[in-house]
Amino acid sequence: MTLVQFLRLIANHLRWMLLTGLIAAVATFWFTRNGQKEYQSYTILNTGLVSSYNIESSQGARIDYGYTNNEMENILGVARSRETQEALNARLLAQVLLLDAPAPQIISAQSFADLKKILPDEARKGVVVPGNLDSTLANIIACRERIDPNPIKKILESDHPLFGIEHLQTITIKREGNSDMIRIAYSTTDPAVCRNTISGLTELFIAKHKSIKEGQSNSVLEFFEQSTKESAKELSGKEDDMLGFMVGNKIINYYEQTRFIAAKKEDLDELYYKELMTLAAADSSRRNLEEKLGGRVNLQEINRNLMSQREMLSGVSAQITNLQIGSLTDSLPVLGDAQKVAELQKQESKLREGVRHSAEAIFAVNRTPDGIETKNMLTHWLDQWLEVEQTLARLGVLRDCKAEFDHIYSRFAPWGSKMKRLEREIDVAERAYLENLHSYNQARLHKYNTEMANTLRVVDAPFFPDKPLASKRAMLVILAGFVGMILILAMAIAKELIDNTMRDPERAAHSTGLELAAAFSLLPAAWQTNKKMDYPFLVRRAAEQLMQRIQLDLHKKGTTNHPPRIAVLSTREGEGKSRVIELVRSLPAAAQMEWIEMPALLAGAYPVDELAQADVALLVVSATRTWNVADTRALAMIDELIGRPCRLVLNKVAPDRLETAMGELPKKRSTLRRWVKKMATLNLSKS
């Protein structure tokens, strides 16, 4: 569809477009005559997601805009949720139902009267608990949750302009650009309810948002708090196990004790081996002296006489050795032990002197054959004998001490692995406790940070709207009129697009596959005197074009028939063959030609021989019908019969569609229409 055709379509349907638009505008004006005025209020909240100072701000944390946008959408989602809206309209209705008379700050007198009309007193009395908002609210919620219909539920679930949830869904909740601010705007028919609705919504969704955030933080906080307690309890249990082990085994410092025991054992071993060497030397010297004395002295008798003194000396030596070894193993010297050792050493000296005097009294003084006095040898023997006895006593004590050390070693050896295992368990428990404690502290920090950063604050409280909004009635009337006009135009365009008739010469030629010879206009009543269109010119011009086409074909064919025979065909009846013949016969050139009107090809039989002798075949087709397969087959038979294609004569064409066949139409146009057409066809010349 060209621009000229589109404009022509508008012009042809303009009266219907205007009439429909006028009807729609009048109807809208009538139905909106009783429309109530609306009042609007708003509030602005600060979320503090970006600009607020919090605990993490001091740590130089970067702003995560993805997280910020997601958090903002979560806040808006909470405010827009149905649960929030249901809590809001139930609260608003409860506040009004508690009133015995309208209150200017809660509801106007007109709105209060309208509510009493739609809500029976019985229903009101069934939910209202005088002076108790919470109980009344609970009763209203219970009525809404009931399955059976009731007046309270009907109001809450409807589009009531004050309490209906469908109307509350028109509340505008949006972010102010890319800022931290949220704007909540609402309009309704009552100014007090308008402000209270915004205030109630603000309180409800701030509380709900806070509850969600605290619930999330508390869940994490409780988890780490419980984990910290459990890990602390486990650590305490492991430490108690270690303490019990050390107390039960009298361990103060295992590693220091083991080093001390090892060092003292080395000292004891060194002392033991020294005593062994002393014993070996003394015993060897004693044996050597016994061999030299030979049978001169009865050593066995001396030994028997000195037995008691020897035992006393061995006992004193053992006591001295015990005390000396004790001083080696004690970390701090004891003054009393040193004094006792000194006393025992004096006693030992006295016993040695006593043994020596007893021995000298027993044996007689003789000399050896080699000149060595026997007394000196016996004295030396006695010294070695005493040394052997004392050394044996000390070795006995040292052996007991070594056995004691071996026993201590046998106890301390498994204690080491036990201590390692207990220390590892304590270390693991301690690290788990410290990790949980750190996580717990981080969770507490995050909780406090969340509470600081996500606290919604009212920046601009909702105001009481004294003036109603400007009426939209005029705009609705204009819009209705415009929609009515567009509807008619859309229907006309749709009709134009789905119309499959051969309405213009181009479509007819394309559908039939024939070359157009002429196109005749559809003639209205009293077409001869029509002042808008020169129909006689259109008829005459179409007839002249047809005659010219016939003459050209006859000239090209070189016909020998006199007069030439022109066959006028149609595939169906009512195509207008007789009219075309009548109009062509009115031309002077047609006097020398014979007309032959053939019956409709699809309506019955036609004279084949007569049609075969025709010089020119004209197929008349009405522009008001469609072309189908039957028409194509009938036309193919005619083309086969006459040996050449027919010429197309399109009849009953709308005058506006003849421009492609005749050029500029003889039509009276206003200056505006001529200018519009020139602009539509891009004809910008000044002529």
Short mmCIF file of N, CA and C in Angstrom, two decimals, residues 122-239:
data_model
loop_
_atom_site.label_atom_id
_atom_site.label_comp_id
_atom_site.label_asym_id
_atom_site.label_seq_id
_atom_site.Cartn_x
_atom_site.Cartn_y
_atom_site.Cartn_z
N GLU A 122 -23.98 -6.18 61.38
CA GLU A 122 -23.73 -7.50 61.97
C GLU A 122 -22.29 -7.95 61.69
N ALA A 123 -21.85 -7.72 60.47
CA ALA A 123 -20.47 -8.11 60.13
C ALA A 123 -19.46 -7.28 60.92
N ARG A 124 -19.75 -6.00 61.09
CA ARG A 124 -18.85 -5.13 61.85
C ARG A 124 -18.77 -5.57 63.31
N LYS A 125 -19.92 -5.84 63.92
CA LYS A 125 -19.93 -6.25 65.32
C LYS A 125 -19.25 -7.60 65.52
N GLY A 126 -19.23 -8.42 64.47
CA GLY A 126 -18.63 -9.75 64.61
C GLY A 126 -17.11 -9.73 64.68
N VAL A 127 -16.49 -8.62 64.28
CA VAL A 127 -15.02 -8.58 64.28
C VAL A 127 -14.46 -7.52 65.21
N VAL A 128 -15.24 -6.50 65.52
CA VAL A 128 -14.72 -5.37 66.30
C VAL A 128 -14.68 -5.71 67.78
N VAL A 129 -13.52 -5.48 68.39
CA VAL A 129 -13.35 -5.55 69.84
C VAL A 129 -13.05 -4.12 70.29
N PRO A 130 -14.02 -3.42 70.88
CA PRO A 130 -13.85 -1.99 71.18
C PRO A 130 -12.58 -1.71 71.98
N GLY A 131 -11.81 -0.73 71.47
CA GLY A 131 -10.61 -0.30 72.15
C GLY A 131 -9.42 -1.23 72.02
N ASN A 132 -9.53 -2.31 71.24
CA ASN A 132 -8.44 -3.28 71.11
C ASN A 132 -8.14 -3.49 69.63
N LEU A 133 -7.11 -2.81 69.14
CA LEU A 133 -6.76 -2.90 67.73
C LEU A 133 -6.23 -4.29 67.37
N ASP A 134 -5.41 -4.88 68.23
CA ASP A 134 -4.81 -6.17 67.90
C ASP A 134 -5.87 -7.27 67.78
N SER A 135 -6.82 -7.29 68.70
CA SER A 135 -7.86 -8.31 68.65
C SER A 135 -8.75 -8.10 67.43
N THR A 136 -9.09 -6.86 67.14
CA THR A 136 -9.91 -6.57 65.95
C THR A 136 -9.18 -6.99 64.69
N LEU A 137 -7.89 -6.71 64.63
CA LEU A 137 -7.09 -7.10 63.47
C LEU A 137 -7.04 -8.61 63.33
N ALA A 138 -6.90 -9.31 64.43
CA ALA A 138 -6.88 -10.78 64.38
C ALA A 138 -8.21 -11.33 63.87
N ASN A 139 -9.33 -10.74 64.29
CA ASN A 139 -10.64 -11.19 63.83
C ASN A 139 -10.82 -10.93 62.33
N ILE A 140 -10.31 -9.79 61.85
CA ILE A 140 -10.41 -9.47 60.42
C ILE A 140 -9.60 -10.47 59.60
N ILE A 141 -8.41 -10.77 60.07
CA ILE A 141 -7.58 -11.75 59.35
C ILE A 141 -8.24 -13.12 59.35
N ALA A 142 -8.88 -13.49 60.46
CA ALA A 142 -9.58 -14.78 60.52
C ALA A 142 -10.73 -14.81 59.52
N CYS A 143 -11.45 -13.70 59.38
CA CYS A 143 -12.55 -13.65 58.40
C CYS A 143 -12.01 -13.78 56.98
N ARG A 144 -10.88 -13.17 56.72
CA ARG A 144 -10.31 -13.26 55.38
C ARG A 144 -9.83 -14.68 55.07
N GLU A 145 -9.36 -15.38 56.07
CA GLU A 145 -8.84 -16.73 55.85
C GLU A 145 -9.95 -17.77 55.75
N ARG A 146 -11.16 -17.41 56.07
CA ARG A 146 -12.27 -18.37 55.97
C ARG A 146 -12.55 -18.73 54.52
N ILE A 147 -12.99 -19.97 54.31
CA ILE A 147 -13.29 -20.43 52.95
C ILE A 147 -14.61 -19.86 52.46
N ASP A 148 -15.59 -19.80 53.33
CA ASP A 148 -16.91 -19.32 52.92
C ASP A 148 -16.86 -17.81 52.71
N PRO A 149 -17.66 -17.28 51.76
CA PRO A 149 -17.66 -15.84 51.49
C PRO A 149 -18.28 -15.07 52.66
N ASN A 150 -17.74 -13.88 52.91
CA ASN A 150 -18.25 -13.01 53.96
C ASN A 150 -17.93 -11.57 53.57
N PRO A 151 -18.65 -10.58 54.14
CA PRO A 151 -18.46 -9.18 53.73
C PRO A 151 -17.04 -8.67 53.93
N ILE A 152 -16.39 -9.07 55.02
CA ILE A 152 -15.03 -8.61 55.28
C ILE A 152 -14.08 -9.11 54.19
N LYS A 153 -14.18 -10.40 53.89
CA LYS A 153 -13.32 -10.98 52.86
C LYS A 153 -13.60 -10.37 51.50
N LYS A 154 -14.86 -10.08 51.23
CA LYS A 154 -15.22 -9.49 49.94
C LYS A 154 -14.58 -8.12 49.76
N ILE A 155 -14.57 -7.31 50.82
CA ILE A 155 -13.96 -5.97 50.73
C ILE A 155 -12.44 -6.09 50.57
N LEU A 156 -11.82 -6.94 51.38
CA LEU A 156 -10.36 -7.03 51.36
C LEU A 156 -9.82 -7.59 50.04
N GLU A 157 -10.54 -8.53 49.44
CA GLU A 157 -10.07 -9.18 48.22
C GLU A 157 -10.56 -8.49 46.95
N SER A 158 -11.22 -7.35 47.07
CA SER A 158 -11.81 -6.67 45.91
C SER A 158 -10.90 -5.54 45.45
N ASP A 159 -11.46 -4.71 44.53
CA ASP A 159 -10.76 -3.52 44.07
C ASP A 159 -11.30 -2.27 44.76
N HIS A 160 -11.76 -2.42 46.00
CA HIS A 160 -12.27 -1.28 46.76
C HIS A 160 -11.20 -0.19 46.81
N PRO A 161 -11.55 1.06 46.53
CA PRO A 161 -10.53 2.11 46.41
C PRO A 161 -9.79 2.43 47.70
N LEU A 162 -10.29 1.95 48.83
CA LEU A 162 -9.62 2.24 50.10
C LEU A 162 -8.99 1.01 50.75
N PHE A 163 -9.66 -0.15 50.67
CA PHE A 163 -9.21 -1.33 51.40
C PHE A 163 -8.98 -2.55 50.51
N GLY A 164 -9.34 -2.50 49.24
CA GLY A 164 -9.18 -3.65 48.37
C GLY A 164 -7.72 -3.89 48.00
N ILE A 165 -7.31 -5.16 48.04
CA ILE A 165 -5.91 -5.47 47.75
C ILE A 165 -5.56 -5.21 46.29
N GLU A 166 -6.56 -5.33 45.41
CA GLU A 166 -6.30 -5.05 44.00
C GLU A 166 -5.96 -3.58 43.80
N HIS A 167 -6.59 -2.70 44.57
CA HIS A 167 -6.26 -1.28 44.45
C HIS A 167 -4.94 -0.96 45.14
N LEU A 168 -4.61 -1.68 46.21
CA LEU A 168 -3.32 -1.45 46.87
C LEU A 168 -2.15 -1.85 45.98
N GLN A 169 -2.41 -2.72 45.02
CA GLN A 169 -1.34 -3.11 44.10
C GLN A 169 -0.96 -1.99 43.14
N THR A 170 -1.73 -0.88 43.15
CA THR A 170 -1.36 0.28 42.32
C THR A 170 -0.37 1.19 43.03
N ILE A 171 0.01 0.87 44.26
CA ILE A 171 1.01 1.67 44.97
C ILE A 171 2.33 1.61 44.19
N THR A 172 2.91 2.77 43.95
CA THR A 172 4.16 2.86 43.21
C THR A 172 5.33 2.83 44.19
N ILE A 173 6.17 1.81 44.05
CA ILE A 173 7.36 1.66 44.91
C ILE A 173 8.55 1.51 43.97
N LYS A 174 9.41 2.51 43.95
CA LYS A 174 10.54 2.47 43.02
C LYS A 174 11.75 3.18 43.61
N ARG A 175 12.88 2.85 43.04
CA ARG A 175 14.14 3.46 43.44
C ARG A 175 14.31 4.80 42.73
N GLU A 176 14.82 5.77 43.47
CA GLU A 176 15.05 7.09 42.90
C GLU A 176 16.38 7.10 42.14
N GLY A 177 16.31 6.80 40.84
CA GLY A 177 17.51 6.75 40.03
C GLY A 177 18.47 5.68 40.51
N ASN A 178 19.74 6.07 40.69
CA ASN A 178 20.75 5.15 41.22
C ASN A 178 21.12 5.48 42.66
N SER A 179 20.25 6.22 43.34
CA SER A 179 20.52 6.64 44.70
C SER A 179 20.12 5.56 45.70
N ASP A 180 20.30 5.91 46.99
CA ASP A 180 19.88 5.02 48.09
C ASP A 180 18.41 5.19 48.42
N MET A 181 17.73 6.10 47.76
CA MET A 181 16.37 6.46 48.14
C MET A 181 15.32 5.57 47.48
N ILE A 182 14.23 5.38 48.20
CA ILE A 182 13.05 4.67 47.68
C ILE A 182 11.86 5.60 47.83
N ARG A 183 11.11 5.74 46.73
CA ARG A 183 9.90 6.57 46.76
C ARG A 183 8.68 5.66 46.75
N ILE A 184 7.76 5.91 47.67
CA ILE A 184 6.49 5.20 47.75
C ILE A 184 5.39 6.22 47.53
N ALA A 185 4.63 6.06 46.44
CA ALA A 185 3.56 7.00 46.10
C ALA A 185 2.26 6.22 45.95
N TYR A 186 1.15 6.89 46.30
CA TYR A 186 -0.16 6.22 46.26
C TYR A 186 -1.24 7.28 46.09
N SER A 187 -2.26 6.94 45.33
CA SER A 187 -3.39 7.85 45.13
C SER A 187 -4.68 7.07 45.33
N THR A 188 -5.64 7.69 46.03
CA THR A 188 -6.94 7.09 46.26
C THR A 188 -7.95 8.21 46.49
N THR A 189 -9.18 7.82 46.78
CA THR A 189 -10.27 8.80 46.83
C THR A 189 -10.39 9.50 48.18
N ASP A 190 -9.66 9.04 49.19
CA ASP A 190 -9.75 9.64 50.52
C ASP A 190 -8.37 10.12 50.94
N PRO A 191 -8.19 11.41 51.26
CA PRO A 191 -6.85 11.91 51.59
C PRO A 191 -6.28 11.31 52.87
N ALA A 192 -7.11 11.12 53.89
CA ALA A 192 -6.61 10.56 55.14
C ALA A 192 -6.16 9.11 54.95
N VAL A 193 -6.98 8.33 54.27
CA VAL A 193 -6.62 6.93 54.01
C VAL A 193 -5.38 6.85 53.13
N CYS A 194 -5.25 7.81 52.22
CA CYS A 194 -4.07 7.84 51.34
C CYS A 194 -2.79 7.96 52.18
N ARG A 195 -2.78 8.94 53.08
CA ARG A 195 -1.59 9.12 53.92
C ARG A 195 -1.38 7.93 54.86
N ASN A 196 -2.46 7.43 55.47
CA ASN A 196 -2.33 6.31 56.40
C ASN A 196 -1.87 5.04 55.70
N THR A 197 -2.28 4.88 54.45
CA THR A 197 -1.84 3.71 53.69
C THR A 197 -0.33 3.73 53.49
N ILE A 198 0.21 4.88 53.13
CA ILE A 198 1.65 4.98 52.93
C ILE A 198 2.38 4.81 54.26
N SER A 199 1.86 5.44 55.32
CA SER A 199 2.50 5.30 56.64
C SER A 199 2.47 3.85 57.11
N GLY A 200 1.31 3.19 56.96
CA GLY A 200 1.19 1.79 57.38
C GLY A 200 2.10 0.88 56.59
N LEU A 201 2.16 1.10 55.26
CA LEU A 201 3.04 0.28 54.43
C LEU A 201 4.50 0.48 54.84
N THR A 202 4.88 1.72 55.11
CA THR A 202 6.26 2.00 55.51
C THR A 202 6.61 1.26 56.80
N GLU A 203 5.74 1.34 57.79
CA GLU A 203 6.00 0.67 59.06
C GLU A 203 6.07 -0.85 58.90
N LEU A 204 5.13 -1.40 58.12
CA LEU A 204 5.07 -2.85 57.97
C LEU A 204 6.30 -3.39 57.26
N PHE A 205 6.67 -2.76 56.16
CA PHE A 205 7.75 -3.39 55.41
C PHE A 205 9.13 -3.07 56.02
N ILE A 206 9.24 -1.96 56.75
CA ILE A 206 10.49 -1.72 57.49
C ILE A 206 10.66 -2.79 58.58
N ALA A 207 9.57 -3.07 59.30
CA ALA A 207 9.63 -4.10 60.34
C ALA A 207 9.92 -5.48 59.74
N LYS A 208 9.30 -5.75 58.61
CA LYS A 208 9.50 -7.06 57.97
C LYS A 208 10.92 -7.19 57.44
N HIS A 209 11.43 -6.11 56.85
CA HIS A 209 12.81 -6.14 56.35
C HIS A 209 13.80 -6.32 57.50
N LYS A 210 13.56 -5.63 58.61
CA LYS A 210 14.42 -5.77 59.77
C LYS A 210 14.36 -7.19 60.32
N SER A 211 13.16 -7.76 60.35
CA SER A 211 13.01 -9.13 60.86
C SER A 211 13.76 -10.12 59.99
N ILE A 212 13.69 -9.92 58.67
CA ILE A 212 14.39 -10.83 57.76
C ILE A 212 15.89 -10.74 57.97
N LYS A 213 16.40 -9.50 58.05
CA LYS A 213 17.83 -9.33 58.22
C LYS A 213 18.31 -9.88 59.56
N GLU A 214 17.55 -9.58 60.62
CA GLU A 214 17.94 -10.10 61.93
C GLU A 214 17.83 -11.61 61.97
N GLY A 215 16.82 -12.15 61.30
CA GLY A 215 16.68 -13.60 61.27
C GLY A 215 17.85 -14.27 60.59
N GLN A 216 18.30 -13.68 59.48
CA GLN A 216 19.46 -14.24 58.78
C GLN A 216 20.71 -14.15 59.65
N SER A 217 20.92 -12.96 60.26
CA SER A 217 22.12 -12.79 61.10
C SER A 217 22.06 -13.66 62.34
N ASN A 218 20.87 -13.75 62.96
CA ASN A 218 20.74 -14.53 64.18
C ASN A 218 20.97 -16.01 63.94
N SER A 219 20.53 -16.50 62.78
CA SER A 219 20.75 -17.92 62.47
C SER A 219 22.24 -18.23 62.40
N VAL A 220 22.96 -17.37 61.70
CA VAL A 220 24.42 -17.57 61.59
C VAL A 220 25.08 -17.39 62.95
N LEU A 221 24.64 -16.36 63.67
CA LEU A 221 25.22 -16.08 64.98
C LEU A 221 24.99 -17.23 65.95
N GLU A 222 23.78 -17.77 65.97
CA GLU A 222 23.46 -18.89 66.86
C GLU A 222 24.29 -20.12 66.51
N PHE A 223 24.48 -20.34 65.22
CA PHE A 223 25.27 -21.50 64.80
C PHE A 223 26.70 -21.41 65.31
N PHE A 224 27.34 -20.26 65.09
CA PHE A 224 28.73 -20.12 65.53
C PHE A 224 28.83 -20.02 67.05
N GLU A 225 27.82 -19.46 67.70
CA GLU A 225 27.83 -19.42 69.16
C GLU A 225 27.77 -20.83 69.73
N GLN A 226 26.89 -21.66 69.17
CA GLN A 226 26.79 -23.03 69.63
C GLN A 226 28.07 -23.81 69.32
N SER A 227 28.63 -23.57 68.13
CA SER A 227 29.88 -24.24 67.77
C SER A 227 31.02 -23.82 68.69
N THR A 228 31.06 -22.53 69.05
CA THR A 228 32.10 -22.05 69.96
C THR A 228 31.97 -22.70 71.33
N LYS A 229 30.74 -22.80 71.83
CA LYS A 229 30.53 -23.44 73.13
C LYS A 229 30.94 -24.90 73.10
N GLU A 230 30.56 -25.60 72.04
CA GLU A 230 30.91 -27.01 71.94
C GLU A 230 32.42 -27.21 71.85
N SER A 231 33.09 -26.38 71.03
CA SER A 231 34.54 -26.52 70.90
C SER A 231 35.24 -26.13 72.20
N ALA A 232 34.70 -25.11 72.92
CA ALA A 232 35.29 -24.74 74.21
C ALA A 232 35.13 -25.88 75.22
N LYS A 233 33.96 -26.52 75.20
CA LYS A 233 33.73 -27.64 76.11
C LYS A 233 34.65 -28.80 75.77
N GLU A 234 34.84 -29.06 74.50
CA GLU A 234 35.73 -30.15 74.10
C GLU A 234 37.17 -29.83 74.48
N LEU A 235 37.60 -28.56 74.28
CA LEU A 235 38.95 -28.16 74.68
C LEU A 235 39.14 -28.31 76.17
N SER A 236 38.15 -27.89 76.95
CA SER A 236 38.25 -28.02 78.40
C SER A 236 38.35 -29.49 78.81
N GLY A 237 37.59 -30.35 78.12
CA GLY A 237 37.66 -31.77 78.43
C GLY A 237 39.03 -32.35 78.14
N LYS A 238 39.62 -31.94 76.99
CA LYS A 238 40.96 -32.42 76.67
C LYS A 238 41.99 -31.92 77.69
N GLU A 239 41.87 -30.68 78.10
CA GLU A 239 42.80 -30.15 79.11
C GLU A 239 42.62 -30.85 80.45
#
